[in-house]
mmCIF file of N, CA and C in Angstrom:
data_model
loop_
_atom_site.group_PDB
_atom_site.id
_atom_site.type_symbol
_atom_site.label_atom_id
_atom_site.label_comp_id
_atom_site.label_asym_id
_atom_site.label_seq_id
_atom_site.Cartn_x
_atom_site.Cartn_y
_atom_site.Cartn_z
ATOM 1 N N MET A 1434 39.661 -9.791 15.024
ATOM 2 C CA MET A 1434 40.566 -10.897 15.262
ATOM 3 C C MET A 1434 41.023 -10.887 16.701
ATOM 4 N N TYR A 1435 41.637 -9.846 17.164
ATOM 5 C CA TYR A 1435 42.201 -9.721 18.526
ATOM 6 C C TYR A 1435 41.116 -8.967 19.339
ATOM 7 N N GLU A 1436 40.707 -9.575 20.455
ATOM 8 C CA GLU A 1436 39.782 -8.818 21.345
ATOM 9 C C GLU A 1436 40.445 -8.690 22.681
ATOM 10 N N PRO A 1437 40.560 -7.504 23.209
ATOM 11 C CA PRO A 1437 41.216 -7.375 24.525
ATOM 12 C C PRO A 1437 40.423 -8.092 25.649
ATOM 13 N N VAL A 1438 41.136 -8.520 26.643
ATOM 14 C CA VAL A 1438 40.428 -9.138 27.814
ATOM 15 C C VAL A 1438 39.685 -8.043 28.471
ATOM 16 N N ARG A 1439 38.406 -8.411 28.793
ATOM 17 C CA ARG A 1439 37.565 -7.439 29.474
ATOM 18 C C ARG A 1439 37.571 -7.757 30.939
ATOM 19 N N THR A 1440 37.736 -6.727 31.708
ATOM 20 C CA THR A 1440 37.729 -6.819 33.147
ATOM 21 C C THR A 1440 36.308 -6.450 33.682
ATOM 22 N N PRO A 1441 35.978 -6.865 34.865
ATOM 23 C CA PRO A 1441 34.627 -6.475 35.310
ATOM 24 C C PRO A 1441 34.365 -4.955 35.309
ATOM 25 N N SER A 1442 35.368 -4.137 35.487
ATOM 26 C CA SER A 1442 35.168 -2.694 35.436
ATOM 27 C C SER A 1442 34.912 -2.161 34.035
ATOM 28 N N SER A 1443 35.377 -2.873 33.031
ATOM 29 C CA SER A 1443 35.177 -2.417 31.680
ATOM 30 C C SER A 1443 33.943 -2.946 31.005
ATOM 31 N N ARG A 1444 33.114 -3.753 31.665
ATOM 32 C CA ARG A 1444 31.973 -4.413 31.062
ATOM 33 C C ARG A 1444 30.722 -3.548 30.953
ATOM 34 N N GLY A 1445 30.756 -2.380 31.568
ATOM 35 C CA GLY A 1445 29.550 -1.572 31.639
ATOM 36 C C GLY A 1445 28.790 -1.485 30.314
ATOM 37 N N SER A 1446 29.460 -1.095 29.269
ATOM 38 C CA SER A 1446 28.732 -0.916 28.011
ATOM 39 C C SER A 1446 28.426 -2.211 27.313
ATOM 40 N N VAL A 1447 29.169 -3.310 27.596
ATOM 41 C CA VAL A 1447 28.946 -4.574 27.021
ATOM 42 C C VAL A 1447 27.753 -5.302 27.614
ATOM 43 N N ASP A 1448 27.570 -5.181 28.963
ATOM 44 C CA ASP A 1448 26.547 -5.887 29.663
ATOM 45 C C ASP A 1448 25.175 -5.187 29.680
ATOM 46 N N THR A 1449 25.156 -3.960 29.297
ATOM 47 C CA THR A 1449 23.802 -3.311 29.324
ATOM 48 C C THR A 1449 23.041 -3.723 28.098
ATOM 49 N N THR A 1450 21.748 -3.835 28.317
ATOM 50 C CA THR A 1450 20.870 -4.291 27.182
ATOM 51 C C THR A 1450 19.841 -3.158 26.876
ATOM 52 N N MET A 1451 19.235 -3.299 25.774
ATOM 53 C CA MET A 1451 18.211 -2.355 25.359
ATOM 54 C C MET A 1451 17.003 -2.419 26.313
ATOM 55 N N ALA A 1452 16.798 -3.584 26.959
ATOM 56 C CA ALA A 1452 15.697 -3.740 27.845
ATOM 57 C C ALA A 1452 15.774 -2.827 29.078
ATOM 58 N N ASP A 1453 17.009 -2.338 29.380
ATOM 59 C CA ASP A 1453 17.237 -1.508 30.499
ATOM 60 C C ASP A 1453 16.888 -0.020 30.178
ATOM 61 N N THR A 1454 16.775 0.268 28.920
ATOM 62 C CA THR A 1454 16.553 1.763 28.604
ATOM 63 C C THR A 1454 15.050 1.923 28.149
ATOM 64 N N PRO A 1455 14.516 3.103 28.538
ATOM 65 C CA PRO A 1455 13.152 3.318 28.111
ATOM 66 C C PRO A 1455 13.037 3.562 26.629
ATOM 67 N N PRO A 1456 11.944 3.212 26.047
ATOM 68 C CA PRO A 1456 11.871 3.482 24.529
ATOM 69 C C PRO A 1456 11.744 4.947 24.273
ATOM 70 N N ASP A 1457 12.459 5.430 23.246
ATOM 71 C CA ASP A 1457 12.449 6.869 22.896
ATOM 72 C C ASP A 1457 11.419 7.101 21.796
ATOM 73 N N PHE A 1458 10.869 6.096 21.185
ATOM 74 C CA PHE A 1458 9.901 6.299 20.110
ATOM 75 C C PHE A 1458 8.809 5.193 20.240
ATOM 76 N N PRO A 1459 7.657 5.481 19.690
ATOM 77 C CA PRO A 1459 6.581 4.489 19.773
ATOM 78 C C PRO A 1459 6.864 3.316 18.817
ATOM 79 N N HIS A 1460 6.480 2.159 19.284
ATOM 80 C CA HIS A 1460 6.617 0.973 18.435
ATOM 81 C C HIS A 1460 5.226 0.598 17.991
ATOM 82 N N ARG A 1461 5.231 0.074 16.714
ATOM 83 C CA ARG A 1461 3.942 -0.368 16.135
ATOM 84 C C ARG A 1461 4.014 -1.950 15.987
ATOM 85 N N SER A 1462 2.793 -2.541 16.102
ATOM 86 C CA SER A 1462 2.711 -3.975 15.968
ATOM 87 C C SER A 1462 2.853 -4.324 14.470
ATOM 88 N N ARG A 1463 2.991 -5.572 14.146
ATOM 89 C CA ARG A 1463 3.098 -6.074 12.768
ATOM 90 C C ARG A 1463 1.782 -5.697 12.083
ATOM 91 N N GLY A 1464 0.667 -5.885 12.825
ATOM 92 C CA GLY A 1464 -0.690 -5.586 12.219
ATOM 93 C C GLY A 1464 -0.771 -4.142 11.869
ATOM 94 N N GLU A 1465 -0.359 -3.234 12.733
ATOM 95 C CA GLU A 1465 -0.418 -1.835 12.455
ATOM 96 C C GLU A 1465 0.494 -1.456 11.233
ATOM 97 N N GLU A 1466 1.615 -2.085 11.130
ATOM 98 C CA GLU A 1466 2.554 -1.816 9.990
ATOM 99 C C GLU A 1466 1.867 -2.280 8.699
ATOM 100 N N LEU A 1467 1.178 -3.479 8.748
ATOM 101 C CA LEU A 1467 0.546 -3.955 7.569
ATOM 102 C C LEU A 1467 -0.601 -3.108 7.160
ATOM 103 N N ASP A 1468 -1.350 -2.564 8.166
ATOM 104 C CA ASP A 1468 -2.444 -1.620 7.860
ATOM 105 C C ASP A 1468 -1.951 -0.405 7.157
ATOM 106 N N ILE A 1469 -0.834 0.167 7.674
ATOM 107 C CA ILE A 1469 -0.241 1.355 7.031
ATOM 108 C C ILE A 1469 0.252 1.003 5.591
ATOM 109 N N GLN A 1470 0.865 -0.136 5.452
ATOM 110 C CA GLN A 1470 1.277 -0.523 4.043
ATOM 111 C C GLN A 1470 0.071 -0.729 3.110
ATOM 112 N N LEU A 1471 -0.963 -1.433 3.635
ATOM 113 C CA LEU A 1471 -2.192 -1.636 2.837
ATOM 114 C C LEU A 1471 -2.867 -0.338 2.495
ATOM 115 N N ALA A 1472 -2.938 0.536 3.457
ATOM 116 C CA ALA A 1472 -3.598 1.868 3.129
ATOM 117 C C ALA A 1472 -2.793 2.637 2.020
ATOM 118 N N GLY A 1473 -1.477 2.524 2.067
ATOM 119 C CA GLY A 1473 -0.631 3.155 1.057
ATOM 120 C C GLY A 1473 -0.864 2.597 -0.297
ATOM 121 N N HIS A 1474 -0.901 1.281 -0.361
ATOM 122 C CA HIS A 1474 -1.112 0.694 -1.707
ATOM 123 C C HIS A 1474 -2.504 1.014 -2.251
ATOM 124 N N LEU A 1475 -3.465 0.970 -1.348
ATOM 125 C CA LEU A 1475 -4.870 1.305 -1.778
ATOM 126 C C LEU A 1475 -5.003 2.798 -2.163
ATOM 127 N N ALA A 1476 -4.325 3.654 -1.453
ATOM 128 C CA ALA A 1476 -4.330 5.058 -1.747
ATOM 129 C C ALA A 1476 -3.709 5.332 -3.142
ATOM 130 N N ALA A 1477 -2.559 4.659 -3.402
ATOM 131 C CA ALA A 1477 -1.892 4.766 -4.711
ATOM 132 C C ALA A 1477 -2.840 4.238 -5.806
ATOM 133 N N LEU A 1478 -3.517 3.104 -5.546
ATOM 134 C CA LEU A 1478 -4.461 2.621 -6.510
ATOM 135 C C LEU A 1478 -5.616 3.565 -6.763
ATOM 136 N N LEU A 1479 -6.038 4.255 -5.694
ATOM 137 C CA LEU A 1479 -7.077 5.207 -5.796
ATOM 138 C C LEU A 1479 -6.641 6.374 -6.726
ATOM 139 N N ALA A 1480 -5.380 6.856 -6.520
ATOM 140 C CA ALA A 1480 -4.896 7.952 -7.395
ATOM 141 C C ALA A 1480 -4.872 7.536 -8.861
ATOM 142 N N VAL A 1481 -4.497 6.282 -9.150
ATOM 143 C CA VAL A 1481 -4.448 5.820 -10.534
ATOM 144 C C VAL A 1481 -5.893 5.701 -11.050
ATOM 145 N N THR A 1482 -6.765 5.239 -10.166
ATOM 146 C CA THR A 1482 -8.201 5.084 -10.551
ATOM 147 C C THR A 1482 -8.757 6.469 -10.870
ATOM 148 N N ASP A 1483 -8.436 7.479 -10.088
ATOM 149 C CA ASP A 1483 -8.895 8.848 -10.379
ATOM 150 C C ASP A 1483 -8.279 9.352 -11.725
ATOM 151 N N GLU A 1484 -7.041 8.967 -11.959
ATOM 152 C CA GLU A 1484 -6.422 9.350 -13.218
ATOM 153 C C GLU A 1484 -7.194 8.734 -14.389
ATOM 154 N N LEU A 1485 -7.529 7.434 -14.218
ATOM 155 C CA LEU A 1485 -8.308 6.776 -15.314
ATOM 156 C C LEU A 1485 -9.716 7.377 -15.423
ATOM 157 N N ARG A 1486 -10.345 7.708 -14.353
ATOM 158 C CA ARG A 1486 -11.669 8.352 -14.386
ATOM 159 C C ARG A 1486 -11.639 9.610 -15.094
ATOM 160 N N ALA A 1487 -10.572 10.414 -14.978
ATOM 161 C CA ALA A 1487 -10.524 11.708 -15.655
ATOM 162 C C ALA A 1487 -10.353 11.447 -17.179
ATOM 163 N N ALA A 1488 -9.618 10.408 -17.488
ATOM 164 C CA ALA A 1488 -9.267 10.124 -18.936
ATOM 165 C C ALA A 1488 -10.437 9.469 -19.666
ATOM 166 N N ALA A 1489 -11.122 8.540 -18.959
ATOM 167 C CA ALA A 1489 -12.201 7.721 -19.567
ATOM 168 C C ALA A 1489 -13.223 7.452 -18.536
ATOM 169 N N PRO A 1490 -14.098 8.403 -18.223
ATOM 170 C CA PRO A 1490 -15.101 8.205 -17.150
ATOM 171 C C PRO A 1490 -15.930 6.922 -17.287
ATOM 172 N N SER A 1491 -16.269 6.301 -16.213
ATOM 173 C CA SER A 1491 -17.156 5.126 -16.298
ATOM 174 C C SER A 1491 -17.724 4.949 -14.884
ATOM 175 N N ALA A 1492 -18.904 4.318 -14.864
ATOM 176 C CA ALA A 1492 -19.519 4.016 -13.556
ATOM 177 C C ALA A 1492 -18.751 3.032 -12.807
ATOM 178 N N ASP A 1493 -18.090 2.049 -13.467
ATOM 179 C CA ASP A 1493 -17.280 1.118 -12.796
ATOM 180 C C ASP A 1493 -16.090 1.763 -12.005
ATOM 181 N N LEU A 1494 -15.431 2.743 -12.658
ATOM 182 C CA LEU A 1494 -14.343 3.398 -12.004
ATOM 183 C C LEU A 1494 -14.813 4.333 -10.931
ATOM 184 N N ASP A 1495 -16.037 4.931 -11.078
ATOM 185 C CA ASP A 1495 -16.551 5.739 -10.022
ATOM 186 C C ASP A 1495 -16.833 4.944 -8.801
ATOM 187 N N THR A 1496 -17.422 3.729 -8.961
ATOM 188 C CA THR A 1496 -17.741 2.813 -7.864
ATOM 189 C C THR A 1496 -16.470 2.349 -7.193
ATOM 190 N N ALA A 1497 -15.499 1.986 -8.026
ATOM 191 C CA ALA A 1497 -14.177 1.505 -7.524
ATOM 192 C C ALA A 1497 -13.520 2.584 -6.652
ATOM 193 N N ALA A 1498 -13.546 3.839 -7.187
ATOM 194 C CA ALA A 1498 -12.944 4.979 -6.480
ATOM 195 C C ALA A 1498 -13.571 5.173 -5.049
ATOM 196 N N ALA A 1499 -14.873 5.066 -5.076
ATOM 197 C CA ALA A 1499 -15.620 5.283 -3.824
ATOM 198 C C ALA A 1499 -15.272 4.108 -2.839
ATOM 199 N N ARG A 1500 -15.245 2.938 -3.278
ATOM 200 C CA ARG A 1500 -14.883 1.740 -2.451
ATOM 201 C C ARG A 1500 -13.453 1.887 -1.935
ATOM 202 N N LEU A 1501 -12.526 2.215 -2.796
ATOM 203 C CA LEU A 1501 -11.117 2.395 -2.399
ATOM 204 C C LEU A 1501 -11.013 3.492 -1.365
ATOM 205 N N ALA A 1502 -11.628 4.641 -1.574
ATOM 206 C CA ALA A 1502 -11.602 5.729 -0.612
ATOM 207 C C ALA A 1502 -12.125 5.289 0.770
ATOM 208 N N GLN A 1503 -13.221 4.470 0.773
ATOM 209 C CA GLN A 1503 -13.754 3.942 1.991
ATOM 210 C C GLN A 1503 -12.829 3.041 2.709
ATOM 211 N N GLN A 1504 -12.097 2.176 1.996
ATOM 212 C CA GLN A 1504 -11.166 1.249 2.626
ATOM 213 C C GLN A 1504 -9.955 2.034 3.173
ATOM 214 N N VAL A 1505 -9.450 3.015 2.429
ATOM 215 C CA VAL A 1505 -8.308 3.862 2.919
ATOM 216 C C VAL A 1505 -8.731 4.591 4.186
ATOM 217 N N THR A 1506 -9.890 5.161 4.201
ATOM 218 C CA THR A 1506 -10.383 5.882 5.327
ATOM 219 C C THR A 1506 -10.488 4.908 6.584
ATOM 220 N N ARG A 1507 -10.999 3.746 6.353
ATOM 221 C CA ARG A 1507 -11.100 2.739 7.441
ATOM 222 C C ARG A 1507 -9.614 2.388 7.989
ATOM 223 N N LEU A 1508 -8.791 2.087 7.077
ATOM 224 C CA LEU A 1508 -7.424 1.768 7.501
ATOM 225 C C LEU A 1508 -6.630 2.862 8.160
ATOM 226 N N ARG A 1509 -6.988 4.061 7.788
ATOM 227 C CA ARG A 1509 -6.303 5.221 8.414
ATOM 228 C C ARG A 1509 -7.044 5.782 9.644
ATOM 229 N N GLY A 1510 -7.876 5.003 10.171
ATOM 230 C CA GLY A 1510 -8.654 5.453 11.361
ATOM 231 C C GLY A 1510 -9.550 6.668 11.204
ATOM 232 N N GLY A 1511 -10.214 6.662 10.044
ATOM 233 C CA GLY A 1511 -11.144 7.754 9.808
ATOM 234 C C GLY A 1511 -10.690 8.924 8.944
ATOM 235 N N ARG A 1512 -9.352 8.963 8.750
ATOM 236 C CA ARG A 1512 -8.773 10.106 7.974
ATOM 237 C C ARG A 1512 -8.999 9.781 6.455
ATOM 238 N N THR A 1513 -9.647 10.671 5.776
ATOM 239 C CA THR A 1513 -9.995 10.450 4.402
ATOM 240 C C THR A 1513 -8.719 10.732 3.489
ATOM 241 N N PRO A 1514 -8.606 9.991 2.420
ATOM 242 C CA PRO A 1514 -7.437 10.199 1.512
ATOM 243 C C PRO A 1514 -7.551 11.523 0.861
ATOM 244 N N VAL A 1515 -6.436 12.144 0.493
ATOM 245 C CA VAL A 1515 -6.392 13.369 -0.258
ATOM 246 C C VAL A 1515 -6.487 12.974 -1.720
ATOM 247 N N ARG A 1516 -7.421 13.631 -2.425
ATOM 248 C CA ARG A 1516 -7.625 13.293 -3.797
ATOM 249 C C ARG A 1516 -7.575 14.578 -4.697
ATOM 250 N N ALA A 1517 -7.060 14.392 -5.848
ATOM 251 C CA ALA A 1517 -7.064 15.486 -6.814
ATOM 252 C C ALA A 1517 -8.418 15.621 -7.482
ATOM 253 N N PRO A 1518 -8.879 16.794 -7.635
ATOM 254 C CA PRO A 1518 -10.279 16.934 -8.273
ATOM 255 C C PRO A 1518 -10.150 16.578 -9.674
ATOM 256 N N LEU A 1519 -11.249 16.035 -10.207
ATOM 257 C CA LEU A 1519 -11.326 15.675 -11.624
ATOM 258 C C LEU A 1519 -11.405 16.922 -12.414
ATOM 259 N N PRO A 1520 -10.637 17.034 -13.539
ATOM 260 C CA PRO A 1520 -10.701 18.267 -14.350
ATOM 261 C C PRO A 1520 -12.068 18.481 -14.975
ATOM 262 N N ALA A 1521 -12.499 19.766 -15.119
ATOM 263 C CA ALA A 1521 -13.817 20.097 -15.621
ATOM 264 C C ALA A 1521 -13.875 19.755 -17.141
ATOM 265 N N GLY A 1522 -12.872 19.967 -17.821
ATOM 266 C CA GLY A 1522 -12.845 19.690 -19.243
ATOM 267 C C GLY A 1522 -11.777 18.658 -19.556
ATOM 268 N N PRO A 1523 -11.653 18.361 -20.849
ATOM 269 C CA PRO A 1523 -10.629 17.347 -21.244
ATOM 270 C C PRO A 1523 -9.228 17.909 -20.898
ATOM 271 N N GLY A 1524 -8.496 17.216 -20.128
ATOM 272 C CA GLY A 1524 -7.164 17.571 -19.763
ATOM 273 C C GLY A 1524 -6.211 16.610 -20.557
ATOM 274 N N PRO A 1525 -4.928 16.639 -20.137
ATOM 275 C CA PRO A 1525 -3.961 15.768 -20.831
ATOM 276 C C PRO A 1525 -4.301 14.334 -20.490
ATOM 277 N N LYS A 1526 -4.383 13.516 -21.530
ATOM 278 C CA LYS A 1526 -4.757 12.129 -21.363
ATOM 279 C C LYS A 1526 -3.507 11.259 -21.099
ATOM 280 N N PRO A 1527 -3.618 10.470 -19.995
ATOM 281 C CA PRO A 1527 -2.501 9.572 -19.732
ATOM 282 C C PRO A 1527 -2.525 8.442 -20.697
ATOM 283 N N ARG A 1528 -1.445 7.719 -20.817
ATOM 284 C CA ARG A 1528 -1.479 6.503 -21.611
ATOM 285 C C ARG A 1528 -2.381 5.523 -20.841
ATOM 286 N N LEU A 1529 -3.490 5.218 -21.345
ATOM 287 C CA LEU A 1529 -4.450 4.359 -20.640
ATOM 288 C C LEU A 1529 -3.813 2.986 -20.331
ATOM 289 N N THR A 1530 -3.102 2.378 -21.299
ATOM 290 C CA THR A 1530 -2.470 1.092 -21.063
ATOM 291 C C THR A 1530 -1.559 1.129 -19.900
ATOM 292 N N ALA A 1531 -0.646 2.158 -19.863
ATOM 293 C CA ALA A 1531 0.228 2.277 -18.769
ATOM 294 C C ALA A 1531 -0.410 2.488 -17.437
ATOM 295 N N ALA A 1532 -1.538 3.232 -17.442
ATOM 296 C CA ALA A 1532 -2.269 3.497 -16.186
ATOM 297 C C ALA A 1532 -2.924 2.209 -15.725
ATOM 298 N N HIS A 1533 -3.463 1.396 -16.643
ATOM 299 C CA HIS A 1533 -4.072 0.094 -16.222
ATOM 300 C C HIS A 1533 -3.010 -0.846 -15.769
ATOM 301 N N GLU A 1534 -1.820 -0.846 -16.348
ATOM 302 C CA GLU A 1534 -0.719 -1.646 -15.883
ATOM 303 C C GLU A 1534 -0.315 -1.294 -14.448
ATOM 304 N N ARG A 1535 -0.180 0.021 -14.187
ATOM 305 C CA ARG A 1535 0.137 0.476 -12.873
ATOM 306 C C ARG A 1535 -0.959 0.084 -11.883
ATOM 307 N N ALA A 1536 -2.197 0.253 -12.260
ATOM 308 C CA ALA A 1536 -3.275 -0.064 -11.373
ATOM 309 C C ALA A 1536 -3.324 -1.569 -11.096
ATOM 310 N N HIS A 1537 -3.055 -2.414 -12.065
ATOM 311 C CA HIS A 1537 -3.050 -3.837 -11.908
ATOM 312 C C HIS A 1537 -1.947 -4.252 -10.921
ATOM 313 N N ALA A 1538 -0.803 -3.650 -11.067
ATOM 314 C CA ALA A 1538 0.319 -3.957 -10.158
ATOM 315 C C ALA A 1538 0.050 -3.502 -8.758
ATOM 316 N N LEU A 1539 -0.507 -2.322 -8.611
ATOM 317 C CA LEU A 1539 -0.820 -1.823 -7.215
ATOM 318 C C LEU A 1539 -1.903 -2.651 -6.586
ATOM 319 N N ALA A 1540 -2.881 -3.081 -7.320
ATOM 320 C CA ALA A 1540 -3.899 -3.960 -6.880
ATOM 321 C C ALA A 1540 -3.336 -5.310 -6.382
ATOM 322 N N GLY A 1541 -2.398 -5.815 -7.116
ATOM 323 C CA GLY A 1541 -1.698 -7.002 -6.772
ATOM 324 C C GLY A 1541 -0.915 -6.900 -5.426
ATOM 325 N N ARG A 1542 -0.247 -5.749 -5.300
ATOM 326 C CA ARG A 1542 0.520 -5.521 -3.998
ATOM 327 C C ARG A 1542 -0.487 -5.408 -2.862
ATOM 328 N N ALA A 1543 -1.569 -4.709 -3.083
ATOM 329 C CA ALA A 1543 -2.641 -4.550 -2.035
ATOM 330 C C ALA A 1543 -3.225 -5.924 -1.666
ATOM 331 N N LEU A 1544 -3.466 -6.726 -2.699
ATOM 332 C CA LEU A 1544 -3.988 -8.062 -2.398
ATOM 333 C C LEU A 1544 -3.050 -8.912 -1.573
ATOM 334 N N LEU A 1545 -1.717 -8.871 -1.815
ATOM 335 C CA LEU A 1545 -0.792 -9.585 -0.971
ATOM 336 C C LEU A 1545 -0.766 -9.113 0.384
ATOM 337 N N VAL A 1546 -0.782 -7.810 0.649
ATOM 338 C CA VAL A 1546 -0.775 -7.315 2.033
ATOM 339 C C VAL A 1546 -2.080 -7.614 2.709
ATOM 340 N N ALA A 1547 -3.248 -7.447 2.019
ATOM 341 C CA ALA A 1547 -4.511 -7.753 2.556
ATOM 342 C C ALA A 1547 -4.633 -9.189 2.994
ATOM 343 N N ALA A 1548 -4.103 -10.040 2.177
ATOM 344 C CA ALA A 1548 -4.176 -11.493 2.449
ATOM 345 C C ALA A 1548 -3.281 -11.767 3.707
ATOM 346 N N SER A 1549 -2.109 -11.149 3.725
ATOM 347 C CA SER A 1549 -1.258 -11.311 4.903
ATOM 348 C C SER A 1549 -1.882 -10.816 6.190
ATOM 349 N N ARG A 1550 -2.612 -9.762 6.062
ATOM 350 C CA ARG A 1550 -3.352 -9.136 7.215
ATOM 351 C C ARG A 1550 -4.683 -9.857 7.530
ATOM 352 N N ALA A 1551 -5.110 -10.735 6.637
ATOM 353 C CA ALA A 1551 -6.415 -11.417 6.716
ATOM 354 C C ALA A 1551 -7.539 -10.376 6.698
ATOM 355 N N ASP A 1552 -7.374 -9.350 5.873
ATOM 356 C CA ASP A 1552 -8.409 -8.323 5.615
ATOM 357 C C ASP A 1552 -9.240 -8.718 4.490
ATOM 358 N N THR A 1553 -10.330 -9.380 4.717
ATOM 359 C CA THR A 1553 -11.156 -9.946 3.596
ATOM 360 C C THR A 1553 -11.691 -8.894 2.663
ATOM 361 N N SER A 1554 -12.281 -7.828 3.259
ATOM 362 C CA SER A 1554 -12.906 -6.788 2.389
ATOM 363 C C SER A 1554 -11.905 -6.148 1.465
ATOM 364 N N ALA A 1555 -10.697 -5.852 2.021
ATOM 365 C CA ALA A 1555 -9.712 -5.216 1.148
ATOM 366 C C ALA A 1555 -9.133 -6.167 0.152
ATOM 367 N N ALA A 1556 -9.019 -7.443 0.521
ATOM 368 C CA ALA A 1556 -8.518 -8.449 -0.428
ATOM 369 C C ALA A 1556 -9.528 -8.631 -1.591
ATOM 370 N N ILE A 1557 -10.773 -8.705 -1.287
ATOM 371 C CA ILE A 1557 -11.804 -8.829 -2.312
ATOM 372 C C ILE A 1557 -11.784 -7.699 -3.280
ATOM 373 N N LEU A 1558 -11.709 -6.521 -2.720
ATOM 374 C CA LEU A 1558 -11.692 -5.244 -3.523
ATOM 375 C C LEU A 1558 -10.417 -5.288 -4.419
ATOM 376 N N ALA A 1559 -9.280 -5.604 -3.884
ATOM 377 C CA ALA A 1559 -8.023 -5.627 -4.652
ATOM 378 C C ALA A 1559 -8.065 -6.691 -5.757
ATOM 379 N N ALA A 1560 -8.678 -7.822 -5.474
ATOM 380 C CA ALA A 1560 -8.782 -8.905 -6.460
ATOM 381 C C ALA A 1560 -9.742 -8.403 -7.614
ATOM 382 N N GLN A 1561 -10.812 -7.763 -7.220
ATOM 383 C CA GLN A 1561 -11.766 -7.261 -8.222
ATOM 384 C C GLN A 1561 -11.075 -6.216 -9.109
ATOM 385 N N ARG A 1562 -10.290 -5.367 -8.529
ATOM 386 C CA ARG A 1562 -9.665 -4.320 -9.277
ATOM 387 C C ARG A 1562 -8.603 -4.937 -10.187
ATOM 388 N N MET A 1563 -7.897 -5.955 -9.731
ATOM 389 C CA MET A 1563 -6.916 -6.680 -10.547
ATOM 390 C C MET A 1563 -7.629 -7.216 -11.826
ATOM 391 N N ASP A 1564 -8.777 -7.878 -11.582
ATOM 392 C CA ASP A 1564 -9.603 -8.459 -12.655
ATOM 393 C C ASP A 1564 -9.969 -7.382 -13.654
ATOM 394 N N ALA A 1565 -10.502 -6.278 -13.178
ATOM 395 C CA ALA A 1565 -10.954 -5.223 -14.021
ATOM 396 C C ALA A 1565 -9.869 -4.675 -14.863
ATOM 397 N N HIS A 1566 -8.689 -4.423 -14.271
ATOM 398 C CA HIS A 1566 -7.593 -3.812 -15.033
ATOM 399 C C HIS A 1566 -6.978 -4.843 -15.948
ATOM 400 N N ALA A 1567 -6.984 -6.114 -15.584
ATOM 401 C CA ALA A 1567 -6.512 -7.125 -16.512
ATOM 402 C C ALA A 1567 -7.397 -7.269 -17.719
ATOM 403 N N ALA A 1568 -8.752 -7.122 -17.460
ATOM 404 C CA ALA A 1568 -9.666 -7.155 -18.543
ATOM 405 C C ALA A 1568 -9.474 -5.944 -19.476
ATOM 406 N N ALA A 1569 -9.263 -4.785 -18.935
ATOM 407 C CA ALA A 1569 -9.035 -3.580 -19.735
ATOM 408 C C ALA A 1569 -7.783 -3.760 -20.612
ATOM 409 N N LEU A 1570 -6.778 -4.367 -20.031
ATOM 410 C CA LEU A 1570 -5.498 -4.627 -20.774
ATOM 411 C C LEU A 1570 -5.740 -5.688 -21.919
ATOM 412 N N VAL A 1571 -6.490 -6.741 -21.592
ATOM 413 C CA VAL A 1571 -6.822 -7.719 -22.565
ATOM 414 C C VAL A 1571 -7.631 -7.046 -23.707
ATOM 415 N N GLY A 1572 -8.590 -6.200 -23.367
ATOM 416 C CA GLY A 1572 -9.409 -5.494 -24.286
ATOM 417 C C GLY A 1572 -8.512 -4.549 -25.247
ATOM 418 N N ALA A 1573 -7.408 -4.015 -24.639
ATOM 419 C CA ALA A 1573 -6.536 -3.197 -25.406
ATOM 420 C C ALA A 1573 -5.482 -4.026 -26.160
ATOM 421 N N GLY A 1574 -5.556 -5.357 -26.015
ATOM 422 C CA GLY A 1574 -4.578 -6.238 -26.675
ATOM 423 C C GLY A 1574 -3.223 -6.286 -26.076
ATOM 424 N N GLU A 1575 -3.114 -5.831 -24.760
ATOM 425 C CA GLU A 1575 -1.800 -5.815 -24.148
ATOM 426 C C GLU A 1575 -1.479 -7.045 -23.287
ATOM 427 N N LEU A 1576 -2.505 -7.855 -22.926
ATOM 428 C CA LEU A 1576 -2.225 -9.073 -22.144
ATOM 429 C C LEU A 1576 -2.834 -10.231 -22.959
ATOM 430 N N SER A 1577 -2.178 -11.352 -22.820
ATOM 431 C CA SER A 1577 -2.771 -12.538 -23.434
ATOM 432 C C SER A 1577 -3.784 -13.133 -22.431
ATOM 433 N N ALA A 1578 -4.695 -13.957 -22.939
ATOM 434 C CA ALA A 1578 -5.739 -14.515 -22.094
ATOM 435 C C ALA A 1578 -5.135 -15.461 -21.017
ATOM 436 N N THR A 1579 -3.910 -15.989 -21.279
ATOM 437 C CA THR A 1579 -3.310 -16.938 -20.364
ATOM 438 C C THR A 1579 -2.355 -16.192 -19.415
ATOM 439 N N GLY A 1580 -1.940 -14.960 -19.738
ATOM 440 C CA GLY A 1580 -0.906 -14.251 -18.930
ATOM 441 C C GLY A 1580 -1.510 -13.377 -17.948
#
C-alpha cells in the first residue's frame, strides 16, 4: 500500500538486474528439457515393459523393450538405462491389467512430449506401445472398443 520515496542513493538494489550478474548454474534449452522429460517417460515405460516381460514373456515385449532402451540411450547421450534383470523363475506376478494401464498412460505422456519435440521415431514408438497396451486391455475386457 504505502511505498517509501526512493532516493537515488537507495536505488542500488532496485535498479540492478539479473543480467548484470554471472549465471551460477547451467541453463538448459527448452529442447534439452523436453529430451530429459521424454527420456524419463520412456525409461518408466521400459521399466513397466520389463515388469510385463517377467510376468508374461512375449517376442513383442522383448522387441519393445529393446527399442525403448535404444531411444532412452539416444536421448541420454549414449548412457544406457538401468534395468532390473528378469527373474530366472516365476516371481511375484503383477496385476497385468494395472501394468498395461500404467504402460498405456506412460506411452501417452511420451507421445505428447515426443510430438512437442518433433521427435518422430520416439513418437511412433510411443504410439505403437499405446496401441499394444490398449489392445491388451481390450483383450482383458478392461477397455471398450470406443474408449
